[in-house]
Short mmCIF file of C-alpha atoms and ligand atoms in Angstrom, two decimals:
data_model
loop_
_atom_site.label_atom_id
_atom_site.label_comp_id
_atom_site.label_asym_id
_atom_site.label_seq_id
_atom_site.Cartn_x
_atom_site.Cartn_y
_atom_site.Cartn_z
CA UNK A 299 0.00 0.00 0.00
CA UNK A 300 1.30 3.40 -0.74
CA UNK A 301 0.93 6.33 1.59
CA UNK A 302 -1.69 7.61 -0.83
CA UNK A 303 -4.16 4.85 -0.04
CA UNK A 304 -3.36 5.04 3.62
CA UNK A 305 -4.15 8.75 3.69
CA UNK A 306 -7.32 8.22 1.71
CA UNK A 307 -8.78 6.24 4.58
CA UNK A 308 -8.56 9.32 6.73
CA UNK A 309 -9.67 11.61 4.00
CA UNK A 310 -12.98 9.81 3.54
CA UNK A 311 -13.52 9.73 7.29
CA UNK A 312 -12.96 13.46 7.39
CA UNK A 313 -15.35 14.19 4.57
CA UNK A 314 -18.06 12.26 6.36
CA UNK A 315 -17.56 14.25 9.53
CA UNK A 316 -17.58 17.41 7.54
CA UNK A 317 -21.31 17.03 6.87
CA UNK A 318 -21.72 19.41 9.77
CA UNK A 319 -18.68 21.48 8.83
CA UNK A 320 -18.51 22.15 5.12
CA UNK A 321 -15.07 21.80 3.61
CA UNK A 322 -14.17 24.69 1.38
CA UNK A 323 -12.12 23.87 -1.71
CA UNK A 324 -13.11 26.96 -3.65
CA UNK A 325 -10.49 29.71 -3.71
CA UNK A 326 -13.14 32.41 -4.19
CA UNK A 327 -14.63 31.44 -0.81
CA UNK A 328 -11.45 31.92 1.19
CA UNK A 329 -12.38 34.60 3.71
CA UNK A 330 -10.42 37.80 4.19
CA UNK A 331 -7.94 37.32 7.04
CA UNK A 332 -5.09 39.09 8.77
CA UNK A 333 -2.04 37.08 9.74
CA UNK A 334 -0.45 37.61 13.15
CA UNK A 335 2.40 40.05 12.64
CA UNK A 336 5.63 38.15 12.41
CA UNK A 337 7.92 41.04 13.18
CA UNK A 338 6.14 42.63 16.11
CA UNK A 339 6.44 41.40 19.70
CA UNK A 340 3.35 40.73 21.80
CA UNK A 341 3.93 44.06 23.50
CA UNK A 342 3.89 45.80 20.15
CA UNK A 343 7.60 46.41 19.65
CA UNK A 344 8.92 46.25 16.10
CA UNK A 345 11.46 43.51 15.43
CA UNK A 346 14.20 45.12 13.39
CA UNK A 347 17.25 42.92 13.72
CA UNK A 348 18.38 39.34 14.07
CA UNK A 349 19.06 40.09 17.73
CA UNK A 350 15.49 41.31 18.31
CA UNK A 351 14.20 38.23 16.53
CA UNK A 352 16.36 35.75 18.40
CA UNK A 353 16.09 37.33 21.84
CA UNK A 354 12.47 38.45 21.85
CA UNK A 355 10.17 37.38 19.07
CA UNK A 356 11.41 33.88 18.25
CA UNK A 357 11.09 32.61 21.85
CA UNK A 358 7.63 34.18 22.06
CA UNK A 359 6.41 32.38 18.94
CA UNK A 360 7.97 29.09 20.01
CA UNK A 361 6.13 29.34 23.34
CA UNK A 362 2.84 30.07 21.60
CA UNK A 363 3.17 26.95 19.44
CA UNK A 364 3.87 24.94 22.59
CA UNK A 365 1.03 26.42 24.57
CA UNK A 366 -1.67 26.62 21.94
CA UNK A 367 -0.82 24.08 19.25
CA UNK A 368 1.49 21.11 19.83
CA UNK A 369 1.99 21.14 23.60
CA UNK A 370 5.19 21.23 25.60
CA UNK A 371 8.15 19.08 24.72
CA UNK A 372 9.99 17.82 27.82
CA UNK A 373 13.75 17.83 28.23
CA UNK A 374 15.94 14.85 27.49
CA UNK A 375 17.65 13.90 30.74
CA UNK A 376 17.17 10.14 30.76
CA UNK A 377 19.45 7.19 30.25
CA UNK A 378 19.46 6.02 26.65
CA UNK A 379 21.49 3.21 25.13
CA UNK A 380 22.09 2.18 21.53
CA UNK A 381 22.16 -1.42 20.42
CA UNK A 382 22.98 -2.55 16.91
CA UNK A 383 20.23 -5.01 16.01
CA UNK A 384 21.45 -6.01 12.58
CA UNK A 385 24.12 -5.17 10.02
CA UNK A 386 24.27 -5.99 6.31
CA UNK A 387 27.39 -4.74 4.59
CA UNK A 388 26.21 -5.72 1.14
CA UNK A 389 22.71 -4.28 1.08
CA UNK A 390 21.19 -3.06 -2.20
CA UNK A 391 23.40 -5.36 -4.24
CA UNK A 392 26.52 -4.24 -2.40
CA UNK A 393 25.90 -0.51 -2.76
CA UNK A 394 25.13 0.16 0.86
CA UNK A 395 25.60 -0.89 4.43
CA UNK A 396 22.32 -1.32 6.19
CA UNK A 397 22.11 -1.24 9.93
CA UNK A 398 19.30 -1.22 12.41
CA UNK A 399 19.96 0.52 15.72
CA UNK A 400 17.68 0.21 18.68
CA UNK A 401 17.44 3.39 20.73
CA UNK A 402 16.55 2.00 24.13
CA UNK A 403 14.74 4.31 26.54
CA UNK A 404 13.74 3.40 30.12
CA UNK A 405 10.60 1.33 30.85
CA UNK A 406 11.25 -0.85 27.85
CA UNK A 407 10.38 1.92 25.40
CA UNK A 408 12.45 2.04 22.25
CA UNK A 409 12.62 3.18 18.67
CA UNK A 410 14.48 1.38 15.89
CA UNK A 411 16.48 3.43 13.40
CA UNK A 412 16.98 1.83 10.00
CA UNK A 413 20.12 3.36 8.52
CA UNK A 414 21.57 3.01 5.03
CA UNK A 415 25.02 4.37 4.27
CA UNK A 416 26.49 4.32 0.75
CA UNK A 417 29.50 1.99 0.53
CA UNK A 418 31.38 4.22 -1.88
CA UNK A 419 31.34 7.19 0.51
CA UNK A 420 34.62 8.81 1.35
CA UNK A 421 34.35 10.15 4.87
CA UNK A 422 31.23 11.10 6.75
CA UNK A 423 28.05 11.56 4.73
CA UNK A 424 25.07 13.88 5.03
CA UNK A 425 21.80 12.16 5.86
CA UNK A 426 18.09 12.41 5.17
CA UNK A 427 16.05 11.53 8.25
CA UNK A 428 12.32 10.89 8.31
CA UNK A 429 9.65 8.85 10.03
CA UNK A 430 7.79 6.19 8.05
CA UNK A 431 4.14 5.06 8.08
CA UNK A 432 4.28 1.28 7.86
CA UNK A 433 7.42 0.08 9.62
CA UNK A 434 11.07 -0.11 8.61
CA UNK A 435 10.41 -3.36 6.73
CA UNK A 436 8.21 -1.39 4.32
CA UNK A 437 11.22 0.37 2.75
CA UNK A 438 12.51 -2.65 0.86
CA UNK A 439 11.40 -6.14 -0.07
CA UNK A 440 14.22 -7.55 2.00
CA UNK A 441 13.40 -10.41 4.40
CA UNK A 442 16.39 -9.45 6.56
CA UNK A 443 14.83 -6.23 7.79
CA UNK A 444 13.12 -7.06 11.08
CA UNK A 445 9.35 -6.69 10.93
CA UNK A 446 8.05 -4.07 13.31
CA UNK A 447 6.17 -5.39 16.34
CA UNK A 448 4.75 -1.97 17.18
CA UNK A 449 1.08 -1.16 16.82
CA UNK A 450 -0.19 -0.78 13.28
CA UNK A 451 -3.56 0.35 11.98
CA UNK A 452 -5.59 -2.58 10.68
CA UNK A 453 -5.70 -2.69 6.91
CA UNK A 454 -7.53 -5.24 4.82
CA UNK A 455 -5.49 -4.61 1.68
CA UNK A 456 -2.27 -5.33 3.54
CA UNK A 457 -3.74 -8.09 5.67
CA UNK A 458 -2.97 -6.18 8.84
CA UNK A 459 -5.26 -7.45 11.56
CA UNK A 460 -4.97 -7.25 15.32
CA UNK A 461 -2.82 -4.19 14.82
CA UNK A 462 0.29 -6.13 13.85
CA UNK A 463 2.22 -5.68 10.62
CA UNK A 464 2.36 -8.63 8.25
CA UNK A 465 4.75 -9.83 5.55
CA UNK A 466 2.58 -7.94 3.03
CA UNK A 467 3.95 -4.69 4.37
CA UNK A 468 7.49 -5.65 3.33
CA UNK A 469 8.47 -3.22 0.59
CA UNK A 470 5.01 -1.60 0.67
CA UNK A 471 6.49 1.92 0.89
CA UNK A 472 9.18 1.48 -1.75
CA UNK A 473 7.70 4.14 -4.00
CA UNK A 474 7.84 6.61 -1.15
CA UNK A 475 11.45 5.83 -0.23
CA UNK A 476 13.65 5.58 -3.34
CA UNK A 477 16.53 4.31 -1.26
CA UNK A 478 18.93 3.52 -4.13
CA UNK A 479 18.40 6.92 -5.69
CA UNK A 480 19.08 8.75 -2.41
CA UNK A 481 22.23 6.70 -1.74
CA UNK A 482 23.45 7.13 -5.32
CA UNK A 483 23.47 10.87 -4.68
CA UNK A 484 25.84 10.46 -1.76
CA UNK A 485 23.37 10.63 1.12
CA UNK A 486 22.68 8.26 3.94
CA UNK A 487 19.08 7.56 4.84
CA UNK A 488 17.72 7.10 8.35
CA UNK A 489 14.13 6.21 9.13
CA UNK A 490 12.01 5.14 12.08
CA UNK A 491 8.52 3.67 12.25
CA UNK A 492 6.47 6.49 13.73
CA UNK A 493 4.32 4.20 15.89
CA UNK A 494 7.43 3.12 17.82
CA UNK A 495 7.22 6.60 19.30
CA UNK A 496 3.48 7.17 19.55
CA UNK A 497 0.98 4.60 18.24
CA UNK A 498 -1.24 6.71 16.02
CA UNK A 499 -4.67 6.36 17.57
CA UNK A 500 -6.72 8.26 20.10
CA UNK A 501 -5.70 5.96 22.98
CA UNK A 502 -2.08 5.67 21.92
CA UNK A 503 -0.64 7.76 24.72
CA UNK A 504 -0.27 4.96 27.28
CA UNK A 505 1.80 2.89 24.89
CA UNK A 506 3.86 5.88 23.74
CA UNK A 507 7.14 7.35 24.95
CA UNK A 508 5.05 10.02 26.67
CA UNK A 509 4.76 7.75 29.72
CA UNK A 510 8.44 8.49 30.32
CA UNK A 511 7.42 12.02 31.25
CA UNK A 512 4.68 11.75 33.87
CA UNK A 513 5.35 15.31 35.04
CA UNK A 514 4.96 16.91 31.63
CA UNK A 515 1.37 17.85 32.31
CA UNK A 516 0.66 21.55 32.37
CA UNK A 517 -3.13 21.55 31.93
CA UNK A 518 -4.15 22.19 28.33
CA UNK A 519 -0.52 22.14 27.24
CA UNK A 520 0.12 18.39 27.29
CA UNK A 521 1.98 17.40 24.18
CA UNK A 522 0.22 15.46 21.50
CA UNK A 523 1.43 12.78 19.12
CA UNK A 524 2.99 15.31 16.73
CA UNK A 525 5.09 16.61 19.62
CA UNK A 526 6.15 13.07 20.47
CA UNK A 527 7.09 12.26 16.87
CA UNK A 528 9.14 15.46 16.71
CA UNK A 529 10.86 14.49 19.96
CA UNK A 530 11.73 11.11 18.44
CA UNK A 531 13.35 12.84 15.46
CA UNK A 532 15.58 14.79 17.84
CA UNK A 533 16.52 11.58 19.65
CA UNK A 534 17.53 10.17 16.28
CA UNK A 535 19.91 13.11 15.86
CA UNK A 536 21.36 12.33 19.30
CA UNK A 537 22.21 8.90 17.91
CA UNK A 538 23.46 10.14 14.53
CA UNK A 539 25.89 12.42 16.37
CA UNK A 540 27.57 9.30 17.73
CA UNK A 541 27.73 7.41 14.42
CA UNK A 542 31.16 7.64 12.76
CA UNK A 543 29.70 7.20 9.26
CA UNK A 544 27.40 10.22 9.52
CA UNK A 545 28.06 13.93 9.25
CA UNK A 546 25.61 14.99 11.95
CA UNK A 547 26.11 18.64 11.02
CA UNK A 548 24.26 17.77 7.82
CA UNK A 549 20.93 16.26 8.77
CA UNK A 550 17.96 17.04 6.52
CA UNK A 551 14.73 16.15 8.29
CA UNK A 552 11.69 15.47 6.16
CA UNK A 553 8.21 14.08 6.50
CA UNK A 554 5.08 13.46 4.50
CA UNK A 555 1.68 14.63 5.64
CA UNK A 556 1.20 14.15 9.42
CA UNK A 557 4.88 13.30 9.53
CA UNK A 558 5.59 16.54 7.65
CA UNK A 559 3.85 18.39 10.47
CA UNK A 560 6.18 16.54 12.87
CA UNK A 561 9.25 17.39 10.75
CA UNK A 562 8.40 21.10 10.79
CA UNK A 563 7.82 21.11 14.54
CA UNK A 564 11.05 19.19 15.09
CA UNK A 565 12.95 21.62 12.87
CA UNK A 566 11.44 24.60 14.66
CA UNK A 567 12.56 23.37 18.08
CA UNK A 568 15.89 21.74 17.36
CA UNK A 569 18.50 23.75 15.49
CA UNK A 570 20.58 20.67 14.75
CA UNK A 571 18.34 19.96 11.76
CA UNK A 572 20.34 21.60 8.98
CA UNK A 573 17.52 21.47 6.43
CA UNK A 574 13.80 21.06 7.08
CA UNK A 575 11.46 19.64 4.45
CA UNK A 576 7.68 19.48 4.56
CA UNK A 577 5.97 17.22 2.03
CA UNK A 578 2.20 17.82 1.74
CA UNK A 579 1.95 18.62 5.46
CA UNK A 580 -1.25 20.67 5.19
CA UNK A 581 -3.32 21.71 8.20
CA UNK A 582 -1.29 21.88 11.40
CA UNK A 583 1.84 21.80 9.20
CA UNK A 584 2.72 24.27 6.49
CA UNK A 585 -0.77 25.46 5.49
CA UNK A 586 -2.03 28.89 6.60
CA UNK A 587 -4.97 27.88 8.77
CA UNK A 588 -6.79 31.21 8.50
CA UNK A 589 -7.52 30.40 4.85
CA UNK A 590 -9.95 27.67 6.00
CA UNK A 591 -9.30 25.90 2.69
CA UNK A 592 -9.47 22.11 2.82
CA UNK A 593 -8.97 20.60 6.25
CA UNK A 594 -9.66 22.94 9.19
CA UNK A 595 -8.74 23.00 12.86
CA UNK A 596 -12.17 21.66 13.87
CA UNK A 597 -11.93 18.74 11.46
CA UNK A 598 -8.39 17.76 12.38
CA UNK A 599 -9.13 17.93 16.11
CA UNK A 600 -12.23 15.82 15.66
CA UNK A 601 -10.55 13.11 13.55
CA UNK A 602 -7.22 13.09 15.33
CA UNK A 603 -7.90 14.18 18.93
CA UNK A 604 -4.47 12.92 20.01
CA UNK A 605 -2.29 14.93 17.63
CA UNK A 606 -2.26 18.34 19.28
CA UNK A 607 -2.35 19.87 22.78
CA UNK A 608 -5.83 20.05 24.30
CA UNK A 609 -5.57 23.86 24.02
CA UNK A 610 -5.73 23.62 20.23
CA UNK A 611 -9.41 22.63 20.45
CA UNK A 612 -10.22 26.17 21.61
CA UNK A 613 -9.66 27.24 18.04
CA UNK A 614 -12.17 24.91 16.39
CA UNK A 615 -14.03 27.22 13.99
CA UNK A 616 -12.17 30.16 15.52
CA UNK A 617 -9.04 30.32 13.39
CA UNK A 618 -8.75 34.09 13.71
CA UNK A 619 -8.31 33.79 17.48
CA UNK A 620 -5.26 31.55 17.21
CA UNK A 621 -2.34 33.77 18.26
CA UNK A 622 -0.07 32.21 15.61
CA UNK A 623 -0.36 31.00 12.05
CA UNK A 624 1.88 28.58 10.21
CA UNK A 625 4.13 31.08 8.44
CA UNK A 626 5.49 31.58 11.95
CA UNK A 627 6.28 27.88 12.26
CA UNK A 628 8.33 28.12 9.07
CA UNK A 629 9.98 31.33 10.31
CA UNK A 630 11.20 29.50 13.44
CA UNK A 631 13.43 27.46 11.14
CA UNK A 632 15.26 30.55 9.82
CA UNK A 633 17.96 31.03 8.79
CA UNK A 634 18.29 27.33 8.02
CA UNK A 635 17.18 26.16 4.58
CA UNK A 636 13.53 25.17 4.42
CA UNK A 637 11.57 23.43 1.68
CA UNK A 638 7.81 23.07 1.30
CA UNK A 639 6.17 20.83 -1.28
CA UNK A 640 2.56 20.40 -2.35
CA UNK A 641 0.70 18.21 -4.81
CA UNK A 642 -1.68 19.72 -7.35
CA UNK A 643 -4.63 17.46 -6.51
CA UNK A 644 -4.06 17.53 -2.77
CA UNK A 645 -6.63 20.24 -2.07
CA UNK A 646 -7.28 18.79 1.39
CA UNK A 647 -3.80 20.02 2.37
CA UNK A 648 -4.27 23.43 0.68
CA UNK A 649 -1.32 23.76 -1.72
CA UNK A 650 -1.69 27.52 -1.94
CA UNK A 651 -1.78 27.84 1.84
CA UNK A 652 1.33 25.67 2.09
CA UNK A 653 3.18 27.96 -0.30
CA UNK A 654 1.97 31.08 1.51
CA UNK A 655 3.53 29.98 4.80
CA UNK A 656 6.86 29.93 3.08
CA UNK A 657 6.24 33.24 1.39
CA UNK A 658 5.10 34.96 4.59
CA UNK A 659 8.07 33.57 6.53
CA UNK A 660 10.24 35.56 4.11
CA UNK A 661 10.69 38.67 6.29
CA UNK A 662 12.60 36.66 8.91
CA UNK A 663 14.89 35.13 6.29
CA UNK A 664 15.41 38.64 4.97
CA UNK A 665 16.49 39.80 8.44
CA UNK A 666 19.29 37.26 8.11
CA UNK A 667 20.17 38.61 4.69
CA UNK A 668 18.83 35.57 2.84
CA UNK A 669 17.12 35.77 -0.52
CA UNK A 670 13.45 34.84 -0.29
CA UNK A 671 10.71 33.65 -2.59
CA UNK A 672 9.05 36.92 -3.43
CA UNK A 673 6.05 35.96 -5.50
CA UNK A 674 2.78 35.71 -3.55
CA UNK A 675 1.60 33.15 -6.12
CA UNK A 676 2.54 29.50 -5.77
CA UNK A 677 4.56 28.22 -8.72
CA UNK A 678 2.59 26.05 -11.18
CA UNK A 679 2.85 22.26 -11.01
CA UNK A 680 6.19 20.70 -12.03
CA UNK A 681 7.99 24.06 -11.92
CA UNK A 682 10.06 24.13 -8.73
CA UNK A 683 11.17 27.53 -7.45
CA UNK A 684 13.91 28.19 -4.96
CA UNK A 685 16.49 30.48 -3.53
CA UNK A 686 19.42 28.99 -1.65
CA UNK A 687 17.42 29.02 1.57
CA UNK A 688 13.81 28.50 0.50
CA UNK A 689 12.39 25.98 -1.91
CA UNK A 690 8.94 25.04 -3.16
CA UNK A 691 7.39 22.77 -5.70
CA UNK A 692 3.98 21.49 -6.57
CA UNK A 693 4.06 17.98 -7.96
CA UNK A 694 1.38 17.08 -10.47
CA UNK A 695 -0.90 14.52 -8.80
CA UNK A 696 -2.23 13.51 -5.43
CA UNK A 697 -1.23 13.35 -1.78
CA UNK A 698 1.98 11.34 -1.70
CA UNK A 699 5.76 11.48 -1.59
CA UNK A 700 7.37 10.16 -4.75
CA UNK A 701 10.65 10.12 -6.65
CA UNK A 702 9.93 13.53 -8.21
CA UNK A 703 9.70 15.05 -4.72
CA UNK A 704 12.93 13.39 -3.63
CA UNK A 705 14.73 14.64 -6.73
CA UNK A 706 13.92 18.21 -5.73
CA UNK A 707 14.99 17.61 -2.11
CA UNK A 708 18.31 16.15 -3.17
CA UNK A 709 19.00 19.10 -5.48
CA UNK A 710 18.14 21.54 -2.71
CA UNK A 711 20.25 19.68 -0.14
CA UNK A 712 23.19 19.54 -2.58
CA UNK A 713 23.45 23.33 -2.40
CA UNK A 714 24.23 23.16 1.28
CA UNK A 715 25.59 19.74 2.03
CA UNK A 716 27.89 19.18 -0.95
C1 GCU B 954 -5.39 13.00 6.92
C2 GCU B 954 -5.32 14.25 7.77
C3 GCU B 954 -4.17 15.14 7.38
C4 GCU B 954 -2.89 14.35 7.36
C5 GCU B 954 -3.04 13.11 6.48
C6 GCU B 954 -1.86 12.16 6.48
O1 GCU B 954 -5.73 13.32 5.61
O2 GCU B 954 -6.56 14.90 7.65
O3 GCU B 954 -4.05 16.23 8.28
O4 GCU B 954 -1.83 15.14 6.93
O5 GCU B 954 -4.14 12.35 6.95
O6 GCU B 954 -1.09 12.12 7.40
O7 GCU B 954 -1.76 11.39 5.52
#
């Protein structure tokens, strides 16, 4: 099954719920809105320099996303150990070394990093890091990759019953992870099954890594699954920093859809991510929520009550009251390179709104003297646009992450990591 079909399941559920809340996919019906001012502090002071941004406004915005959107991410102070679970030095017909590393947290919680490193690399290599939807075994049809034992959504097509992955999931995400292509361009690839970190269902919390933080409970600001997934991405960087094959100063984090939301939030909080890439992340990710185009806050909170902090529900049907919008999430990544991608048929994720977050984050990149994307119109499908520090493309087609998307990410990463 590709991510496309997987996402469709949720899409249909959402459309049903939307009987009560009409989904707008008509640009002429986007209401007039005013975005929260990026370069003005909450007390009304103008932000005129990098120092003002970094000392005053950036921390303010970060706090607002914690308080009102994703919830608070706890610190890291816990014992963690790394165990190599498997090694194959001749993976991909000898082109790569494949390892699986278990990141062992207390209370028997863990996440498994599947890592491919090109065998022809000279010295440390840059790496793409992203969470996957179906388990590490879904990247390749290779019986040696251990099958995930973590919770999985039941799926008739894949024969997943009782929430356990089956052999049918082996290689099921190959189209989404063109491993050979990525390695042939001189990058390593690291991925983790997202349900190792937080099983993606409304009652997933008790089986998630969140139980390691019983005190992280400021009312209304408890972190949701997106916060947990982002935390897991940072723990993966902790590991990559110890791996002699990897240049941990060159980690590009990316994610598709809900995992794109997690990649953006991870990139906003943790400056070790050298490039941040959002693929079709939509509502609660790159899309400007005030546009109310496609999925809305009310719909996402209803369908996925476990993704965000409880506080986010205050903004159901009240987008204009949210003290932030998602251009500010992108701006938190500045001055690091950021890339946003849409798909032309993925109206649910609001391609135009995804582009506009990037566009409206521009003033912060400009503070740092970086060239920005200065057209308020999203580029047409199959015509990527970029400066050194901002990139965008709209792939022709539906909600998915495919080779075309990866080709653009590799080109963009090459500018910084090569
Ligand atoms: C649903 C959801 C989106 C999400 C997507 C996915 O469509 O409404 O917000 O991005 O699933 O993760 O595939």
